[in-house]
Amino acid sequence: DSGVTQTPKHLITATGQRVTLRCSPRSGDLSVYWYQQSLDQGLQFLIQYYNGEERAKGNILERFSAQQFPDLHSELNLSSLELGDSALYFCASSPHTGTGANVLTFGAGSRLTVL
Amino acid sequence: DQQVKQNSPSLSVQEGRISILNCDYTNSMFDYFLWYKKYPAEGPTFLISISSIKDKNEDGRFTVFLNKSAKHLSLHIVPSQPGDSAVYFCAATLTGANSKLTFGKGITLSVRP
């Protein structure tokens, strides 16, 4: 158990629908990162939050949004789903002190299947 | 633009032999490099890292080598064990604020008994 909790583990939905993925970071970690892993692709960075504020944005579609709440858990919202959104979505957390190296701890992922 | 490249999608080695996993990067600003290991149905787990001020870092059976001039790093596993069979991701980052990790596509390592 990495300490990063993601729910749900699996999700099957239809095109056009909206889903919410949830992440609880490791205790004490202030930064949360969302990554997408599609078939034959590496881990694509989507977005980062630090202590409730958006810190960095990657290749995140406009149909996707995220937030980090005061208790530091984060949610990734995916709307108007398309077949191509089927992927593994990983959440990771880190202490992110702003200095030094940043080693991320990953959750087990949420597998989204869009039919 | 793939800033971190793992050009070999798979590698198969015999148990007890050396596994060498390669990674190239294009962004010369990267100053910290990491390897993650991923088993099926699990998230990636941190394996070993190296700062750009070093050219080698060792942790047990795992050694990472960095060649900054070539923008190349490699992970050596000696001796390889069947339990090492997994997907290995190379990642790079800039230390300091905003330090997200940029990952390669991964290499699937199979260690044959």
PDB file of N, CA, C and O in Angstrom, chain A residues 8-19 21 37 78 81-89 110-115:
ATOM      1  N   PRO A   8     -12.933   5.236  -8.091  1.00  0.00           N
ATOM      2  CA  PRO A   8     -13.042   3.778  -8.017  1.00  0.00           C
ATOM      3  C   PRO A   8     -11.856   3.107  -8.712  1.00  0.00           C
ATOM      4  O   PRO A   8     -11.101   3.755  -9.423  1.00  0.00           O
ATOM      5  N   LYS A   9     -11.682   1.840  -8.526  1.00  0.00           N
ATOM      6  CA  LYS A   9     -10.609   1.102  -9.208  1.00  0.00           C
ATOM      7  C   LYS A   9     -10.963   0.872 -10.672  1.00  0.00           C
ATOM      8  O   LYS A   9     -10.107   0.899 -11.554  1.00  0.00           O
ATOM      9  N   HIS A  10     -12.232   0.593 -10.901  1.00  0.00           N
ATOM     10  CA  HIS A  10     -12.700   0.350 -12.264  1.00  0.00           C
ATOM     11  C   HIS A  10     -13.993   1.118 -12.471  1.00  0.00           C
ATOM     12  O   HIS A  10     -14.813   1.230 -11.551  1.00  0.00           O
ATOM     13  N   LEU A  11     -14.165   1.594 -13.692  1.00  0.00           N
ATOM     14  CA  LEU A  11     -15.373   2.347 -14.020  1.00  0.00           C
ATOM     15  C   LEU A  11     -15.685   2.130 -15.499  1.00  0.00           C
ATOM     16  O   LEU A  11     -14.814   2.316 -16.355  1.00  0.00           O
ATOM     17  N   ILE A  12     -16.912   1.713 -15.767  1.00  0.00           N
ATOM     18  CA  ILE A  12     -17.365   1.538 -17.144  1.00  0.00           C
ATOM     19  C   ILE A  12     -18.540   2.479 -17.360  1.00  0.00           C
ATOM     20  O   ILE A  12     -19.488   2.472 -16.575  1.00  0.00           O
ATOM     21  N   THR A  13     -18.456   3.257 -18.433  1.00  0.00           N
ATOM     22  CA  THR A  13     -19.518   4.209 -18.692  1.00  0.00           C
ATOM     23  C   THR A  13     -19.696   4.374 -20.199  1.00  0.00           C
ATOM     24  O   THR A  13     -18.976   3.755 -20.990  1.00  0.00           O
ATOM     25  N   ALA A  14     -20.634   5.206 -20.572  1.00  0.00           N
ATOM     26  CA  ALA A  14     -20.944   5.370 -21.991  1.00  0.00           C
ATOM     27  C   ALA A  14     -20.432   6.712 -22.505  1.00  0.00           C
ATOM     28  O   ALA A  14     -20.167   7.647 -21.718  1.00  0.00           O
ATOM     29  N   THR A  15     -20.307   6.809 -23.814  1.00  0.00           N
ATOM     30  CA  THR A  15     -19.898   8.078 -24.405  1.00  0.00           C
ATOM     31  C   THR A  15     -20.891   9.170 -24.041  1.00  0.00           C
ATOM     32  O   THR A  15     -22.089   8.917 -23.876  1.00  0.00           O
ATOM     33  N   GLY A  16     -20.349  10.368 -23.847  1.00  0.00           N
ATOM     34  CA  GLY A  16     -21.176  11.505 -23.491  1.00  0.00           C
ATOM     35  C   GLY A  16     -21.404  11.694 -22.010  1.00  0.00           C
ATOM     36  O   GLY A  16     -21.875  12.749 -21.580  1.00  0.00           O
ATOM     37  N   GLN A  17     -21.065  10.684 -21.235  1.00  0.00           N
ATOM     38  CA  GLN A  17     -21.289  10.760 -19.793  1.00  0.00           C
ATOM     39  C   GLN A  17     -20.174  11.532 -19.089  1.00  0.00           C
ATOM     40  O   GLN A  17     -19.168  11.911 -19.695  1.00  0.00           O
ATOM     41  N   ARG A  18     -20.391  11.718 -17.776  1.00  0.00           N
ATOM     42  CA  ARG A  18     -19.421  12.414 -16.935  1.00  0.00           C
ATOM     43  C   ARG A  18     -19.077  11.517 -15.755  1.00  0.00           C
ATOM     44  O   ARG A  18     -19.965  10.859 -15.193  1.00  0.00           O
ATOM     45  N   VAL A  19     -17.799  11.502 -15.389  1.00  0.00           N
ATOM     46  CA  VAL A  19     -17.366  10.713 -14.237  1.00  0.00           C
ATOM     47  C   VAL A  19     -16.435  11.543 -13.372  1.00  0.00           C
ATOM     48  O   VAL A  19     -15.837  12.524 -13.828  1.00  0.00           O
ATOM     49  N   LEU A  21     -13.218  10.967 -10.631  1.00  0.00           N
ATOM     50  CA  LEU A  21     -12.229  10.097 -10.024  1.00  0.00           C
ATOM     51  C   LEU A  21     -11.700  10.795  -8.775  1.00  0.00           C
ATOM     52  O   LEU A  21     -11.432  11.995  -8.799  1.00  0.00           O
ATOM     53  N   GLN A  37      -2.642   7.196 -18.519  1.00  0.00           N
ATOM     54  CA  GLN A  37      -1.897   6.217 -19.295  1.00  0.00           C
ATOM     55  C   GLN A  37      -2.844   5.523 -20.250  1.00  0.00           C
ATOM     56  O   GLN A  37      -3.661   4.698 -19.849  1.00  0.00           O
ATOM     57  N   LEU A  78     -14.178  14.174 -15.541  1.00  0.00           N
ATOM     58  CA  LEU A  78     -14.077  13.936 -16.975  1.00  0.00           C
ATOM     59  C   LEU A  78     -15.490  14.004 -17.548  1.00  0.00           C
ATOM     60  O   LEU A  78     -16.370  13.249 -17.113  1.00  0.00           O
ATOM     61  N   LEU A  81     -17.622  12.296 -22.268  1.00  0.00           N
ATOM     62  CA  LEU A  81     -16.618  11.255 -22.497  1.00  0.00           C
ATOM     63  C   LEU A  81     -16.660  10.706 -23.911  1.00  0.00           C
ATOM     64  O   LEU A  81     -17.739  10.527 -24.509  1.00  0.00           O
ATOM     65  N   GLU A  82     -15.476  10.416 -24.431  1.00  0.00           N
ATOM     66  CA  GLU A  82     -15.307   9.827 -25.747  1.00  0.00           C
ATOM     67  C   GLU A  82     -14.597   8.487 -25.592  1.00  0.00           C
ATOM     68  O   GLU A  82     -13.971   8.225 -24.555  1.00  0.00           O
ATOM     69  N   LEU A  83     -14.685   7.671 -26.657  1.00  0.00           N
ATOM     70  CA  LEU A  83     -14.040   6.360 -26.599  1.00  0.00           C
ATOM     71  C   LEU A  83     -12.547   6.485 -26.277  1.00  0.00           C
ATOM     72  O   LEU A  83     -11.983   5.680 -25.538  1.00  0.00           O
ATOM     73  N   GLY A  84     -11.926   7.513 -26.816  1.00  0.00           N
ATOM     74  CA  GLY A  84     -10.490   7.710 -26.631  1.00  0.00           C
ATOM     75  C   GLY A  84     -10.087   8.098 -25.220  1.00  0.00           C
ATOM     76  O   GLY A  84      -8.896   8.143 -24.916  1.00  0.00           O
ATOM     77  N   ASP A  85     -11.067   8.375 -24.379  1.00  0.00           N
ATOM     78  CA  ASP A  85     -10.745   8.708 -22.983  1.00  0.00           C
ATOM     79  C   ASP A  85     -10.524   7.455 -22.148  1.00  0.00           C
ATOM     80  O   ASP A  85     -10.104   7.557 -20.987  1.00  0.00           O
ATOM     81  N   SER A  86     -10.811   6.312 -22.727  1.00  0.00           N
ATOM     82  CA  SER A  86     -10.566   5.060 -22.009  1.00  0.00           C
ATOM     83  C   SER A  86      -9.073   4.956 -21.707  1.00  0.00           C
ATOM     84  O   SER A  86      -8.232   5.027 -22.614  1.00  0.00           O
ATOM     85  N   ALA A  87      -8.750   4.796 -20.444  1.00  0.00           N
ATOM     86  CA  ALA A  87      -7.345   4.815 -20.028  1.00  0.00           C
ATOM     87  C   ALA A  87      -7.266   4.494 -18.547  1.00  0.00           C
ATOM     88  O   ALA A  87      -8.272   4.375 -17.855  1.00  0.00           O
ATOM     89  N   LEU A  88      -6.021   4.363 -18.098  1.00  0.00           N
ATOM     90  CA  LEU A  88      -5.740   4.300 -16.672  1.00  0.00           C
ATOM     91  C   LEU A  88      -5.425   5.709 -16.202  1.00  0.00           C
ATOM     92  O   LEU A  88      -4.609   6.397 -16.821  1.00  0.00           O
ATOM     93  N   TYR A  89      -6.050   6.130 -15.132  1.00  0.00           N
ATOM     94  CA  TYR A  89      -5.785   7.454 -14.575  1.00  0.00           C
ATOM     95  C   TYR A  89      -5.117   7.263 -13.225  1.00  0.00           C
ATOM     96  O   TYR A  89      -5.669   6.650 -12.315  1.00  0.00           O
ATOM     97  N   SER A 110      -7.132   4.320 -11.501  1.00  0.00           N
ATOM     98  CA  SER A 110      -8.549   4.088 -11.801  1.00  0.00           C
ATOM     99  C   SER A 110      -8.636   3.764 -13.287  1.00  0.00           C
ATOM    100  O   SER A 110      -8.200   4.549 -14.129  1.00  0.00           O
ATOM    101  N   ARG A 111      -9.184   2.578 -13.587  1.00  0.00           N
ATOM    102  CA  ARG A 111      -9.298   2.198 -15.002  1.00  0.00           C
ATOM    103  C   ARG A 111     -10.663   2.604 -15.515  1.00  0.00           C
ATOM    104  O   ARG A 111     -11.683   2.119 -15.037  1.00  0.00           O
ATOM    105  N   LEU A 112     -10.663   3.498 -16.490  1.00  0.00           N
ATOM    106  CA  LEU A 112     -11.902   3.992 -17.084  1.00  0.00           C
ATOM    107  C   LEU A 112     -12.094   3.357 -18.456  1.00  0.00           C
ATOM    108  O   LEU A 112     -11.195   3.394 -19.296  1.00  0.00           O
ATOM    109  N   THR A 113     -13.262   2.783 -18.646  1.00  0.00           N
ATOM    110  CA  THR A 113     -13.629   2.219 -19.945  1.00  0.00           C
ATOM    111  C   THR A 113     -14.861   2.956 -20.437  1.00  0.00           C
ATOM    112  O   THR A 113     -15.886   2.991 -19.749  1.00  0.00           O
ATOM    113  N   VAL A 114     -14.755   3.542 -21.614  1.00  0.00           N
ATOM    114  CA  VAL A 114     -15.884   4.258 -22.218  1.00  0.00           C
ATOM    115  C   VAL A 114     -16.395   3.433 -23.390  1.00  0.00           C
ATOM    116  O   VAL A 114     -15.632   3.115 -24.317  1.00  0.00           O
ATOM    117  N   LEU A 115     -17.654   3.059 -23.333  1.00  0.00           N
ATOM    118  CA  LEU A 115     -18.238   2.207 -24.383  1.00  0.00           C
ATOM    119  C   LEU A 115     -19.153   3.015 -25.293  1.00  0.00           C
ATOM    120  O   LEU A 115     -19.716   4.027 -24.882  1.00  0.00           O
TER     121      LEU A 115
END
